[in-house]
Amino acid sequence: MKLTHSVRAVLGITLLAAGMQLAMASSDPQTITFGVAPGPYGDMVNLAIKPELVKKGYKVVVREFSDYVQPNLALANGSIDANLFQHTLYLEKFAADKGLKISPLITVPTASMGFYSKKIKSLDELKKGDVVTLSNDATNLARGLRFLQSIGLVTIKADIDPTKASEKDILENPRGLVFKPMEAAQLPRTLDSVTASLVNGNFALASGMKLSSAIKLETLDENLKNIIAVRTDDLDKPFVKDTKAIVEGPAYAAVINDPALMYSQFQKPEWMQAKTPAPAQ
């Protein structure tokens, strides 16, 4: 069957349009959605990671979560592509408990947990019956108890795994303090009604608190410093490798080391400390 000139013209236009649509679709930037907790880590993505990913041709969306549960569930089900809110110990326990295939990509500078109060200025002012709130998720509860032990307020049983400690593992509480675990995001609000609270750095900063206002700040082990997490199956994908390279690069370091920004007060991961030149003798 012979096609008329007009039919051939219409078919040609249709095929050309389809080809253009295909080309446009193939050139659309890949969207990377980051899940973050409120506060400094969303800003870290926006200031130090997103601009560099955009330069590489990606579109970046930052999605904020108000708890420590949904960001990992969203990562596992594909709703987001990466998250930045948790440390390695938390990720490992959460992934094991929920059967999720998510993995750490790289450790980032982290704001430490602090012992905050609006009612006292030093630990010496604590008295029997004073209420101290702390995070209720298992990993950060154990972390909080280890912090309390490090500043001399409690003693944890020696025959247990300190990373799994709970209130029942407190062997000595010489000041007779009352500990009340609750959701981490709510801890800053409790400071108006309790004597003190152990507040994670990101929630302290998100609430307008200064790290320097803490009576005590914890010294972070490497596995308590925050990480960027991705799906395990994505570890070898280009966007993941690009993200890691950006965090290891000079533009990211410039933001972190800027004295005008909060990140210069954060505790740096070992890999970043190793890249920092030693001070001149």
PDB file of C-alpha atoms in Angstrom:
ATOM      1  CA  MET A   1       0.000   0.000   0.000  1.00  0.00           C
ATOM      2  CA  LYS A   2       1.363   3.371  -1.046  1.00  0.00           C
ATOM      3  CA  LEU A   3       1.211   6.277   1.365  1.00  0.00           C
ATOM      4  CA  THR A   4       0.134   9.669   0.118  1.00  0.00           C
ATOM      5  CA  HIS A   5       2.481  12.586   0.531  1.00  0.00           C
ATOM      6  CA  SER A   6       0.276  14.140   3.234  1.00  0.00           C
ATOM      7  CA  VAL A   7       0.126  10.893   5.240  1.00  0.00           C
ATOM      8  CA  ARG A   8       3.891  10.507   5.020  1.00  0.00           C
ATOM      9  CA  ALA A   9       4.267  14.069   6.243  1.00  0.00           C
ATOM     10  CA  VAL A  10       1.976  13.474   9.220  1.00  0.00           C
ATOM     11  CA  LEU A  11       3.828  10.269  10.129  1.00  0.00           C
ATOM     12  CA  GLY A  12       7.126  12.081   9.853  1.00  0.00           C
ATOM     13  CA  ILE A  13       5.992  14.834  12.186  1.00  0.00           C
ATOM     14  CA  THR A  14       4.605  12.264  14.666  1.00  0.00           C
ATOM     15  CA  LEU A  15       7.845  10.279  14.697  1.00  0.00           C
ATOM     16  CA  LEU A  16       9.886  13.461  15.074  1.00  0.00           C
ATOM     17  CA  ALA A  17       7.757  14.571  18.040  1.00  0.00           C
ATOM     18  CA  ALA A  18       8.058  11.154  19.655  1.00  0.00           C
ATOM     19  CA  GLY A  19      11.809  11.235  19.185  1.00  0.00           C
ATOM     20  CA  MET A  20      12.043  14.675  20.729  1.00  0.00           C
ATOM     21  CA  GLN A  21       9.965  13.550  23.735  1.00  0.00           C
ATOM     22  CA  LEU A  22      12.219  10.531  24.189  1.00  0.00           C
ATOM     23  CA  ALA A  23      15.316  12.693  24.003  1.00  0.00           C
ATOM     24  CA  MET A  24      13.878  15.155  26.493  1.00  0.00           C
ATOM     25  CA  ALA A  25      12.925  12.336  28.865  1.00  0.00           C
ATOM     26  CA  SER A  26      16.386  10.815  28.678  1.00  0.00           C
ATOM     27  CA  SER A  27      17.971  14.196  29.402  1.00  0.00           C
ATOM     28  CA  ASP A  28      15.748  14.985  32.417  1.00  0.00           C
ATOM     29  CA  PRO A  29      17.910  15.273  35.538  1.00  0.00           C
ATOM     30  CA  GLN A  30      17.793  12.399  38.020  1.00  0.00           C
ATOM     31  CA  THR A  31      16.033  13.444  41.215  1.00  0.00           C
ATOM     32  CA  ILE A  32      17.699  12.555  44.514  1.00  0.00           C
ATOM     33  CA  THR A  33      15.486  12.879  47.575  1.00  0.00           C
ATOM     34  CA  PHE A  34      17.274  13.292  50.916  1.00  0.00           C
ATOM     35  CA  GLY A  35      15.449  12.569  54.165  1.00  0.00           C
ATOM     36  CA  VAL A  36      16.659  14.598  57.145  1.00  0.00           C
ATOM     37  CA  ALA A  37      15.738  15.370  60.759  1.00  0.00           C
ATOM     38  CA  PRO A  38      14.860  18.968  61.618  1.00  0.00           C
ATOM     39  CA  GLY A  39      17.793  21.302  62.115  1.00  0.00           C
ATOM     40  CA  PRO A  40      21.435  21.238  61.088  1.00  0.00           C
ATOM     41  CA  TYR A  41      21.531  18.167  58.866  1.00  0.00           C
ATOM     42  CA  GLY A  42      18.916  19.460  56.471  1.00  0.00           C
ATOM     43  CA  ASP A  43      20.928  22.661  56.290  1.00  0.00           C
ATOM     44  CA  MET A  44      24.082  20.603  55.755  1.00  0.00           C
ATOM     45  CA  VAL A  45      22.500  18.950  52.719  1.00  0.00           C
ATOM     46  CA  ASN A  46      21.209  22.274  51.379  1.00  0.00           C
ATOM     47  CA  LEU A  47      24.454  24.191  51.898  1.00  0.00           C
ATOM     48  CA  ALA A  48      27.197  21.643  51.338  1.00  0.00           C
ATOM     49  CA  ILE A  49      25.830  18.746  49.282  1.00  0.00           C
ATOM     50  CA  LYS A  50      22.877  19.864  47.154  1.00  0.00           C
ATOM     51  CA  PRO A  51      24.713  22.643  45.239  1.00  0.00           C
ATOM     52  CA  GLU A  52      27.456  20.238  44.179  1.00  0.00           C
ATOM     53  CA  LEU A  53      24.982  17.559  43.110  1.00  0.00           C
ATOM     54  CA  VAL A  54      23.103  20.171  41.068  1.00  0.00           C
ATOM     55  CA  LYS A  55      26.380  21.061  39.339  1.00  0.00           C
ATOM     56  CA  LYS A  56      26.658  17.400  38.367  1.00  0.00           C
ATOM     57  CA  GLY A  57      23.222  17.533  36.755  1.00  0.00           C
ATOM     58  CA  TYR A  58      21.012  16.137  39.515  1.00  0.00           C
ATOM     59  CA  LYS A  59      17.813  17.589  40.910  1.00  0.00           C
ATOM     60  CA  VAL A  60      17.809  17.432  44.727  1.00  0.00           C
ATOM     61  CA  VAL A  61      14.798  17.430  47.044  1.00  0.00           C
ATOM     62  CA  VAL A  62      15.206  17.659  50.826  1.00  0.00           C
ATOM     63  CA  ARG A  63      12.376  16.073  52.804  1.00  0.00           C
ATOM     64  CA  GLU A  64      12.134  16.673  56.554  1.00  0.00           C
ATOM     65  CA  PHE A  65      10.977  14.038  59.037  1.00  0.00           C
ATOM     66  CA  SER A  66      10.002  14.688  62.653  1.00  0.00           C
ATOM     67  CA  ASP A  67      11.028  11.325  64.111  1.00  0.00           C
ATOM     68  CA  TYR A  68      13.747   8.667  63.933  1.00  0.00           C
ATOM     69  CA  VAL A  69      11.561   5.936  62.412  1.00  0.00           C
ATOM     70  CA  GLN A  70      10.067   7.170  59.144  1.00  0.00           C
ATOM     71  CA  PRO A  71      13.332   8.247  57.438  1.00  0.00           C
ATOM     72  CA  ASN A  72      14.616   4.657  57.365  1.00  0.00           C
ATOM     73  CA  LEU A  73      11.274   3.165  56.362  1.00  0.00           C
ATOM     74  CA  ALA A  74      11.008   5.728  53.557  1.00  0.00           C
ATOM     75  CA  LEU A  75      14.541   4.911  52.430  1.00  0.00           C
ATOM     76  CA  ALA A  76      13.864   1.186  52.375  1.00  0.00           C
ATOM     77  CA  ASN A  77      10.608   1.516  50.419  1.00  0.00           C
ATOM     78  CA  GLY A  78      12.091   3.885  47.840  1.00  0.00           C
ATOM     79  CA  SER A  79      10.227   7.046  48.857  1.00  0.00           C
ATOM     80  CA  ILE A  80      13.592   8.734  49.391  1.00  0.00           C
ATOM     81  CA  ASP A  81      17.067   7.928  48.071  1.00  0.00           C
ATOM     82  CA  ALA A  82      19.287   8.800  51.035  1.00  0.00           C
ATOM     83  CA  ASN A  83      18.945  10.035  54.572  1.00  0.00           C
ATOM     84  CA  LEU A  84      21.048  11.971  57.058  1.00  0.00           C
ATOM     85  CA  PHE A  85      19.908  11.897  60.683  1.00  0.00           C
ATOM     86  CA  GLN A  86      21.328   8.838  62.461  1.00  0.00           C
ATOM     87  CA  HIS A  87      24.548   7.245  63.651  1.00  0.00           C
ATOM     88  CA  THR A  88      25.853   3.807  62.705  1.00  0.00           C
ATOM     89  CA  LEU A  89      24.704   2.042  65.883  1.00  0.00           C
ATOM     90  CA  TYR A  90      21.140   3.237  65.395  1.00  0.00           C
ATOM     91  CA  LEU A  91      21.077   2.250  61.721  1.00  0.00           C
ATOM     92  CA  GLU A  92      22.447  -1.232  62.402  1.00  0.00           C
ATOM     93  CA  LYS A  93      19.902  -1.985  65.121  1.00  0.00           C
ATOM     94  CA  PHE A  94      16.972  -0.483  63.223  1.00  0.00           C
ATOM     95  CA  ALA A  95      17.853  -2.346  60.018  1.00  0.00           C
ATOM     96  CA  ALA A  96      18.265  -5.636  61.895  1.00  0.00           C
ATOM     97  CA  ASP A  97      14.999  -5.226  63.819  1.00  0.00           C
ATOM     98  CA  LYS A  98      12.995  -4.304  60.705  1.00  0.00           C
ATOM     99  CA  GLY A  99      14.819  -6.492  58.181  1.00  0.00           C
ATOM    100  CA  LEU A 100      15.798  -3.512  56.012  1.00  0.00           C
ATOM    101  CA  LYS A 101      18.551  -3.471  53.393  1.00  0.00           C
ATOM    102  CA  ILE A 102      20.038  -0.050  54.116  1.00  0.00           C
ATOM    103  CA  SER A 103      23.712   0.766  54.616  1.00  0.00           C
ATOM    104  CA  PRO A 104      25.967   3.595  55.789  1.00  0.00           C
ATOM    105  CA  LEU A 105      27.691   5.519  53.002  1.00  0.00           C
ATOM    106  CA  ILE A 106      29.942   7.997  54.805  1.00  0.00           C
ATOM    107  CA  THR A 107      30.273   9.585  58.255  1.00  0.00           C
ATOM    108  CA  VAL A 108      29.737  13.341  58.593  1.00  0.00           C
ATOM    109  CA  PRO A 109      30.538  15.969  61.252  1.00  0.00           C
ATOM    110  CA  THR A 110      28.114  15.595  64.126  1.00  0.00           C
ATOM    111  CA  ALA A 111      26.671  17.701  66.943  1.00  0.00           C
ATOM    112  CA  SER A 112      27.040  15.774  70.183  1.00  0.00           C
ATOM    113  CA  MET A 113      24.419  15.074  72.816  1.00  0.00           C
ATOM    114  CA  GLY A 114      24.378  17.576  75.665  1.00  0.00           C
ATOM    115  CA  PHE A 115      23.221  17.770  79.271  1.00  0.00           C
ATOM    116  CA  TYR A 116      21.017  20.890  79.270  1.00  0.00           C
ATOM    117  CA  SER A 117      19.091  22.695  81.990  1.00  0.00           C
ATOM    118  CA  LYS A 118      17.194  25.928  82.545  1.00  0.00           C
ATOM    119  CA  LYS A 119      17.174  25.418  86.305  1.00  0.00           C
ATOM    120  CA  ILE A 120      20.767  24.639  87.272  1.00  0.00           C
ATOM    121  CA  LYS A 121      24.196  25.809  86.139  1.00  0.00           C
ATOM    122  CA  SER A 122      26.335  22.834  87.213  1.00  0.00           C
ATOM    123  CA  LEU A 123      26.019  19.152  88.048  1.00  0.00           C
ATOM    124  CA  ASP A 124      26.774  19.980  91.690  1.00  0.00           C
ATOM    125  CA  GLU A 125      23.322  21.564  91.982  1.00  0.00           C
ATOM    126  CA  LEU A 126      21.492  18.309  91.227  1.00  0.00           C
ATOM    127  CA  LYS A 127      19.530  16.870  94.145  1.00  0.00           C
ATOM    128  CA  LYS A 128      17.474  13.806  94.982  1.00  0.00           C
ATOM    129  CA  GLY A 129      14.252  13.563  92.991  1.00  0.00           C
ATOM    130  CA  ASP A 130      15.366  15.847  90.166  1.00  0.00           C
ATOM    131  CA  VAL A 131      13.906  14.672  86.857  1.00  0.00           C
ATOM    132  CA  VAL A 132      16.159  14.150  83.840  1.00  0.00           C
ATOM    133  CA  THR A 133      14.600  13.334  80.464  1.00  0.00           C
ATOM    134  CA  LEU A 134      16.405  11.393  77.737  1.00  0.00           C
ATOM    135  CA  SER A 135      15.686   9.672  74.437  1.00  0.00           C
ATOM    136  CA  ASN A 136      13.467   6.588  74.569  1.00  0.00           C
ATOM    137  CA  ASP A 137      14.700   4.734  71.477  1.00  0.00           C
ATOM    138  CA  ALA A 138      16.854   1.806  72.578  1.00  0.00           C
ATOM    139  CA  THR A 139      20.111   2.909  70.960  1.00  0.00           C
ATOM    140  CA  ASN A 140      20.028   6.513  72.138  1.00  0.00           C
ATOM    141  CA  LEU A 141      18.725   5.504  75.567  1.00  0.00           C
ATOM    142  CA  ALA A 142      21.830   3.347  76.036  1.00  0.00           C
ATOM    143  CA  ARG A 143      23.935   6.174  74.646  1.00  0.00           C
ATOM    144  CA  GLY A 144      22.388   8.595  77.134  1.00  0.00           C
ATOM    145  CA  LEU A 145      23.084   6.258  80.050  1.00  0.00           C
ATOM    146  CA  ARG A 146      26.714   5.889  78.973  1.00  0.00           C
ATOM    147  CA  PHE A 147      26.949   9.690  78.811  1.00  0.00           C
ATOM    148  CA  LEU A 148      25.483   9.960  82.323  1.00  0.00           C
ATOM    149  CA  GLN A 149      28.034   7.433  83.519  1.00  0.00           C
ATOM    150  CA  SER A 150      30.882   9.356  81.878  1.00  0.00           C
ATOM    151  CA  ILE A 151      29.956  12.495  83.838  1.00  0.00           C
ATOM    152  CA  GLY A 152      29.621  10.619  87.105  1.00  0.00           C
ATOM    153  CA  LEU A 153      25.854  10.635  87.592  1.00  0.00           C
ATOM    154  CA  VAL A 154      25.183   6.892  87.325  1.00  0.00           C
ATOM    155  CA  THR A 155      27.008   3.581  87.199  1.00  0.00           C
ATOM    156  CA  ILE A 156      25.859   0.945  84.709  1.00  0.00           C
ATOM    157  CA  LYS A 157      26.159  -2.775  85.447  1.00  0.00           C
ATOM    158  CA  ALA A 158      29.534  -4.057  84.286  1.00  0.00           C
ATOM    159  CA  ASP A 159      28.284  -7.425  83.023  1.00  0.00           C
ATOM    160  CA  ILE A 160      25.998  -6.084  80.276  1.00  0.00           C
ATOM    161  CA  ASP A 161      26.568  -4.772  76.765  1.00  0.00           C
ATOM    162  CA  PRO A 162      26.738  -0.993  77.335  1.00  0.00           C
ATOM    163  CA  THR A 163      25.329  -0.338  73.857  1.00  0.00           C
ATOM    164  CA  LYS A 164      22.113  -2.089  74.969  1.00  0.00           C
ATOM    165  CA  ALA A 165      21.786  -0.605  78.453  1.00  0.00           C
ATOM    166  CA  SER A 166      18.377   0.488  79.746  1.00  0.00           C
ATOM    167  CA  GLU A 167      17.104   2.006  82.993  1.00  0.00           C
ATOM    168  CA  LYS A 168      17.040  -1.431  84.649  1.00  0.00           C
ATOM    169  CA  ASP A 169      20.809  -1.678  84.126  1.00  0.00           C
ATOM    170  CA  ILE A 170      21.573   1.311  86.362  1.00  0.00           C
ATOM    171  CA  LEU A 171      23.579  -0.106  89.263  1.00  0.00           C
ATOM    172  CA  GLU A 172      24.184   3.129  91.147  1.00  0.00           C
ATOM    173  CA  ASN A 173      22.302   6.425  91.098  1.00  0.00           C
ATOM    174  CA  PRO A 174      23.973   8.245  94.003  1.00  0.00           C
ATOM    175  CA  ARG A 175      22.022  11.485  93.596  1.00  0.00           C
ATOM    176  CA  GLY A 176      18.651   9.784  93.437  1.00  0.00           C
ATOM    177  CA  LEU A 177      17.773  11.263  90.056  1.00  0.00           C
ATOM    178  CA  VAL A 178      14.575  10.274  88.253  1.00  0.00           C
ATOM    179  CA  PHE A 179      15.067   9.381  84.581  1.00  0.00           C
ATOM    180  CA  LYS A 180      12.176   9.742  82.122  1.00  0.00           C
ATOM    181  CA  PRO A 181      12.725   8.416  78.577  1.00  0.00           C
ATOM    182  CA  MET A 182      10.641  10.040  75.839  1.00  0.00           C
ATOM    183  CA  GLU A 183      10.680  10.769  72.106  1.00  0.00           C
ATOM    184  CA  ALA A 184      13.929  12.510  71.195  1.00  0.00           C
ATOM    185  CA  ALA A 185      12.276  15.340  69.244  1.00  0.00           C
ATOM    186  CA  GLN A 186      10.272  16.356  72.324  1.00  0.00           C
ATOM    187  CA  LEU A 187      13.224  16.616  74.724  1.00  0.00           C
ATOM    188  CA  PRO A 188      13.966  20.354  74.265  1.00  0.00           C
ATOM    189  CA  ARG A 189      10.362  21.165  75.230  1.00  0.00           C
ATOM    190  CA  THR A 190      10.724  19.310  78.527  1.00  0.00           C
ATOM    191  CA  LEU A 191      13.315  21.782  79.824  1.00  0.00           C
ATOM    192  CA  ASP A 192      10.582  24.100  81.102  1.00  0.00           C
ATOM    193  CA  SER A 193       9.190  21.406  83.391  1.00  0.00           C
ATOM    194  CA  VAL A 194      12.115  19.163  84.413  1.00  0.00           C
ATOM    195  CA  THR A 195      15.510  19.782  85.954  1.00  0.00           C
ATOM    196  CA  ALA A 196      17.569  18.672  82.968  1.00  0.00           C
ATOM    197  CA  SER A 197      17.507  16.798  79.685  1.00  0.00           C
ATOM    198  CA  LEU A 198      19.942  14.891  77.500  1.00  0.00           C
ATOM    199  CA  VAL A 199      19.223  16.410  74.092  1.00  0.00           C
ATOM    200  CA  ASN A 200      20.668  15.186  70.805  1.00  0.00           C
ATOM    201  CA  GLY A 201      22.629  17.903  69.034  1.00  0.00           C
ATOM    202  CA  ASN A 202      20.363  18.193  66.007  1.00  0.00           C
ATOM    203  CA  PHE A 203      17.233  18.686  68.109  1.00  0.00           C
ATOM    204  CA  ALA A 204      19.014  21.145  70.396  1.00  0.00           C
ATOM    205  CA  LEU A 205      20.059  23.291  67.432  1.00  0.00           C
ATOM    206  CA  ALA A 206      16.652  22.951  65.754  1.00  0.00           C
ATOM    207  CA  SER A 207      15.100  24.344  68.942  1.00  0.00           C
ATOM    208  CA  GLY A 208      17.358  27.382  68.971  1.00  0.00           C
ATOM    209  CA  MET A 209      19.658  26.067  71.695  1.00  0.00           C
ATOM    210  CA  LYS A 210      23.417  26.575  71.489  1.00  0.00           C
ATOM    211  CA  LEU A 211      25.797  23.667  71.941  1.00  0.00           C
ATOM    212  CA  SER A 212      27.870  25.940  74.160  1.00  0.00           C
ATOM    213  CA  SER A 213      24.929  26.295  76.577  1.00  0.00           C
ATOM    214  CA  ALA A 214      25.133  22.632  77.610  1.00  0.00           C
ATOM    215  CA  ILE A 215      26.421  21.941  81.110  1.00  0.00           C
ATOM    216  CA  LYS A 216      28.250  18.962  79.607  1.00  0.00           C
ATOM    217  CA  LEU A 217      28.766  17.692  76.047  1.00  0.00           C
ATOM    218  CA  GLU A 218      29.512  14.074  75.221  1.00  0.00           C
ATOM    219  CA  THR A 219      32.650  12.990  73.411  1.00  0.00           C
ATOM    220  CA  LEU A 220      31.457  10.980  70.434  1.00  0.00           C
ATOM    221  CA  ASP A 221      32.743   7.542  69.536  1.00  0.00           C
ATOM    222  CA  GLU A 222      33.050   7.078  65.779  1.00  0.00           C
ATOM    223  CA  ASN A 223      29.979   4.830  65.643  1.00  0.00           C
ATOM    224  CA  LEU A 224      27.922   7.620  67.251  1.00  0.00           C
ATOM    225  CA  LYS A 225      28.746  10.167  64.575  1.00  0.00           C
ATOM    226  CA  ASN A 226      26.045  10.675  61.978  1.00  0.00           C
ATOM    227  CA  ILE A 227      26.083   9.051  58.581  1.00  0.00           C
ATOM    228  CA  ILE A 228      24.505   9.369  55.179  1.00  0.00           C
ATOM    229  CA  ALA A 229      22.582   6.142  54.577  1.00  0.00           C
ATOM    230  CA  VAL A 230      21.393   4.639  51.295  1.00  0.00           C
ATOM    231  CA  ARG A 231      19.774   1.424  50.142  1.00  0.00           C
ATOM    232  CA  THR A 232      22.312  -1.394  50.113  1.00  0.00           C
ATOM    233  CA  ASP A 233      21.432  -2.219  46.500  1.00  0.00           C
ATOM    234  CA  ASP A 234      22.294   1.370  45.501  1.00  0.00           C
ATOM    235  CA  LEU A 235      25.828   1.473  46.916  1.00  0.00           C
ATOM    236  CA  ASP A 236      27.415   1.144  43.478  1.00  0.00           C
ATOM    237  CA  LYS A 237      25.073   3.522  41.660  1.00  0.00           C
ATOM    238  CA  PRO A 238      26.503   6.755  40.195  1.00  0.00           C
ATOM    239  CA  PHE A 239      24.416   9.110  42.365  1.00  0.00           C
ATOM    240  CA  VAL A 240      25.688   7.387  45.509  1.00  0.00           C
ATOM    241  CA  LYS A 241      29.311   7.531  44.375  1.00  0.00           C
ATOM    242  CA  ASP A 242      28.853  11.190  43.423  1.00  0.00           C
ATOM    243  CA  THR A 243      27.371  11.981  46.839  1.00  0.00           C
ATOM    244  CA  LYS A 244      30.283  10.337  48.641  1.00  0.00           C
ATOM    245  CA  ALA A 245      32.818  12.143  46.457  1.00  0.00           C
ATOM    246  CA  ILE A 246      31.156  15.481  47.208  1.00  0.00           C
ATOM    247  CA  VAL A 247      31.296  14.902  50.975  1.00  0.00           C
ATOM    248  CA  GLU A 248      34.983  14.086  50.624  1.00  0.00           C
ATOM    249  CA  GLY A 249      35.590  17.147  48.459  1.00  0.00           C
ATOM    250  CA  PRO A 250      36.776  20.730  49.049  1.00  0.00           C
ATOM    251  CA  ALA A 251      33.408  22.505  48.673  1.00  0.00           C
ATOM    252  CA  TYR A 252      31.883  20.419  51.467  1.00  0.00           C
ATOM    253  CA  ALA A 253      34.934  20.978  53.683  1.00  0.00           C
ATOM    254  CA  ALA A 254      34.711  24.730  53.110  1.00  0.00           C
ATOM    255  CA  VAL A 255      31.157  24.800  54.474  1.00  0.00           C
ATOM    256  CA  ILE A 256      32.017  22.594  57.457  1.00  0.00           C
ATOM    257  CA  ASN A 257      35.075  24.667  58.391  1.00  0.00           C
ATOM    258  CA  ASP A 258      33.402  28.063  57.955  1.00  0.00           C
ATOM    259  CA  PRO A 259      33.665  29.700  61.418  1.00  0.00           C
ATOM    260  CA  ALA A 260      30.469  31.633  60.752  1.00  0.00           C
ATOM    261  CA  LEU A 261      28.479  28.382  60.584  1.00  0.00           C
ATOM    262  CA  MET A 262      27.573  25.944  63.359  1.00  0.00           C
ATOM    263  CA  TYR A 263      29.397  23.028  61.741  1.00  0.00           C
ATOM    264  CA  SER A 264      32.812  24.259  62.826  1.00  0.00           C
ATOM    265  CA  GLN A 265      31.760  23.242  66.376  1.00  0.00           C
ATOM    266  CA  PHE A 266      30.752  19.722  65.345  1.00  0.00           C
ATOM    267  CA  GLN A 267      32.911  16.690  66.056  1.00  0.00           C
ATOM    268  CA  LYS A 268      34.509  15.575  62.799  1.00  0.00           C
ATOM    269  CA  PRO A 269      34.734  11.949  61.624  1.00  0.00           C
ATOM    270  CA  GLU A 270      38.112  10.239  61.665  1.00  0.00           C
ATOM    271  CA  TRP A 271      38.489  10.330  57.874  1.00  0.00           C
ATOM    272  CA  MET A 272      38.045  14.121  57.938  1.00  0.00           C
ATOM    273  CA  GLN A 273      40.431  14.595  60.846  1.00  0.00           C
ATOM    274  CA  ALA A 274      43.053  12.635  58.923  1.00  0.00           C
ATOM    275  CA  LYS A 275      42.769  15.105  56.014  1.00  0.00           C
ATOM    276  CA  THR A 276      43.217  18.141  58.277  1.00  0.00           C
ATOM    277  CA  PRO A 277      46.850  19.320  58.312  1.00  0.00           C
ATOM    278  CA  ALA A 278      48.558  19.175  61.691  1.00  0.00           C
ATOM    279  CA  PRO A 279      49.228  22.600  63.255  1.00  0.00           C
ATOM    280  CA  ALA A 280      52.677  24.048  62.614  1.00  0.00           C
ATOM    281  CA  GLN A 281      55.228  23.524  65.383  1.00  0.00           C
TER     282      GLN A 281
END
